[in-house]
């Protein structure tokens, strides 16, 4: 097995550990120089570097922003790329804010029309179709009524 595949397996275990709440394993798998990029416009959005900073500052900030017991991370996840030095992945996340609103990580934070957010969140895990959606978004080709009808049936 090459280094890229080994790295991919580590991250697969990492995501399954997050999903199951096994944070001891999560910490053990995390490199001390880990980098997180949290998208969005929340107080904890941005670039976070270092395992100690992630777990002493970022995690408490995230948890303090949501109602206790409502946070769900990595119920769905996907590795986007892997090489000898890094792995890039996306994971789902949702919670109830302190104001009682539902927060869905990633797609909620994109500046897109609601119809596109619905499409992307619904089809994120269907790789080929998701790629075709991204291409259509890139060219704003959702004005084609036939394409919209196809989306409704999927």
mmCIF file of N, CA, C and O in Angstrom, residues 10 43 45 49 113 119 132 138:
data_model
loop_
_atom_site.group_PDB
_atom_site.id
_atom_site.type_symbol
_atom_site.label_atom_id
_atom_site.label_comp_id
_atom_site.label_asym_id
_atom_site.label_seq_id
_atom_site.Cartn_x
_atom_site.Cartn_y
_atom_site.Cartn_z
ATOM 1 N N UNK A 10 -6.315 6.450 7.115
ATOM 2 C CA UNK A 10 -6.276 7.163 8.393
ATOM 3 C C UNK A 10 -7.457 8.128 8.486
ATOM 4 O O UNK A 10 -8.150 8.194 9.507
ATOM 5 N N UNK A 43 -18.336 32.956 14.159
ATOM 6 C CA UNK A 43 -17.149 33.398 14.904
ATOM 7 C C UNK A 43 -15.960 32.439 14.797
ATOM 8 O O UNK A 43 -14.816 32.863 14.909
ATOM 9 N N UNK A 45 -15.313 30.516 12.051
ATOM 10 C CA UNK A 45 -14.939 30.276 10.653
ATOM 11 C C UNK A 45 -13.522 30.781 10.409
ATOM 12 O O UNK A 45 -13.082 31.744 11.028
ATOM 13 N N UNK A 49 -4.847 26.149 12.744
ATOM 14 C CA UNK A 49 -3.645 25.328 12.612
ATOM 15 C C UNK A 49 -3.200 24.806 13.970
ATOM 16 O O UNK A 49 -3.165 25.552 14.946
ATOM 17 N N UNK A 113 -28.511 30.819 -4.655
ATOM 18 C CA UNK A 113 -29.970 30.810 -4.524
ATOM 19 C C UNK A 113 -30.431 29.541 -3.789
ATOM 20 O O UNK A 113 -29.778 28.488 -3.850
ATOM 21 N N UNK A 119 -30.519 21.594 -4.205
ATOM 22 C CA UNK A 119 -29.961 20.605 -5.127
ATOM 23 C C UNK A 119 -28.643 20.045 -4.614
ATOM 24 O O UNK A 119 -28.411 18.839 -4.618
ATOM 25 N N UNK A 132 -22.010 16.997 -12.182
ATOM 26 C CA UNK A 132 -22.770 17.640 -13.263
ATOM 27 C C UNK A 132 -23.485 18.892 -12.738
ATOM 28 O O UNK A 132 -23.584 19.887 -13.447
ATOM 29 N N UNK A 138 -21.606 26.393 -12.547
ATOM 30 C CA UNK A 138 -20.511 27.189 -13.112
ATOM 31 C C UNK A 138 -20.971 27.996 -14.327
ATOM 32 O O UNK A 138 -20.541 29.119 -14.546
#
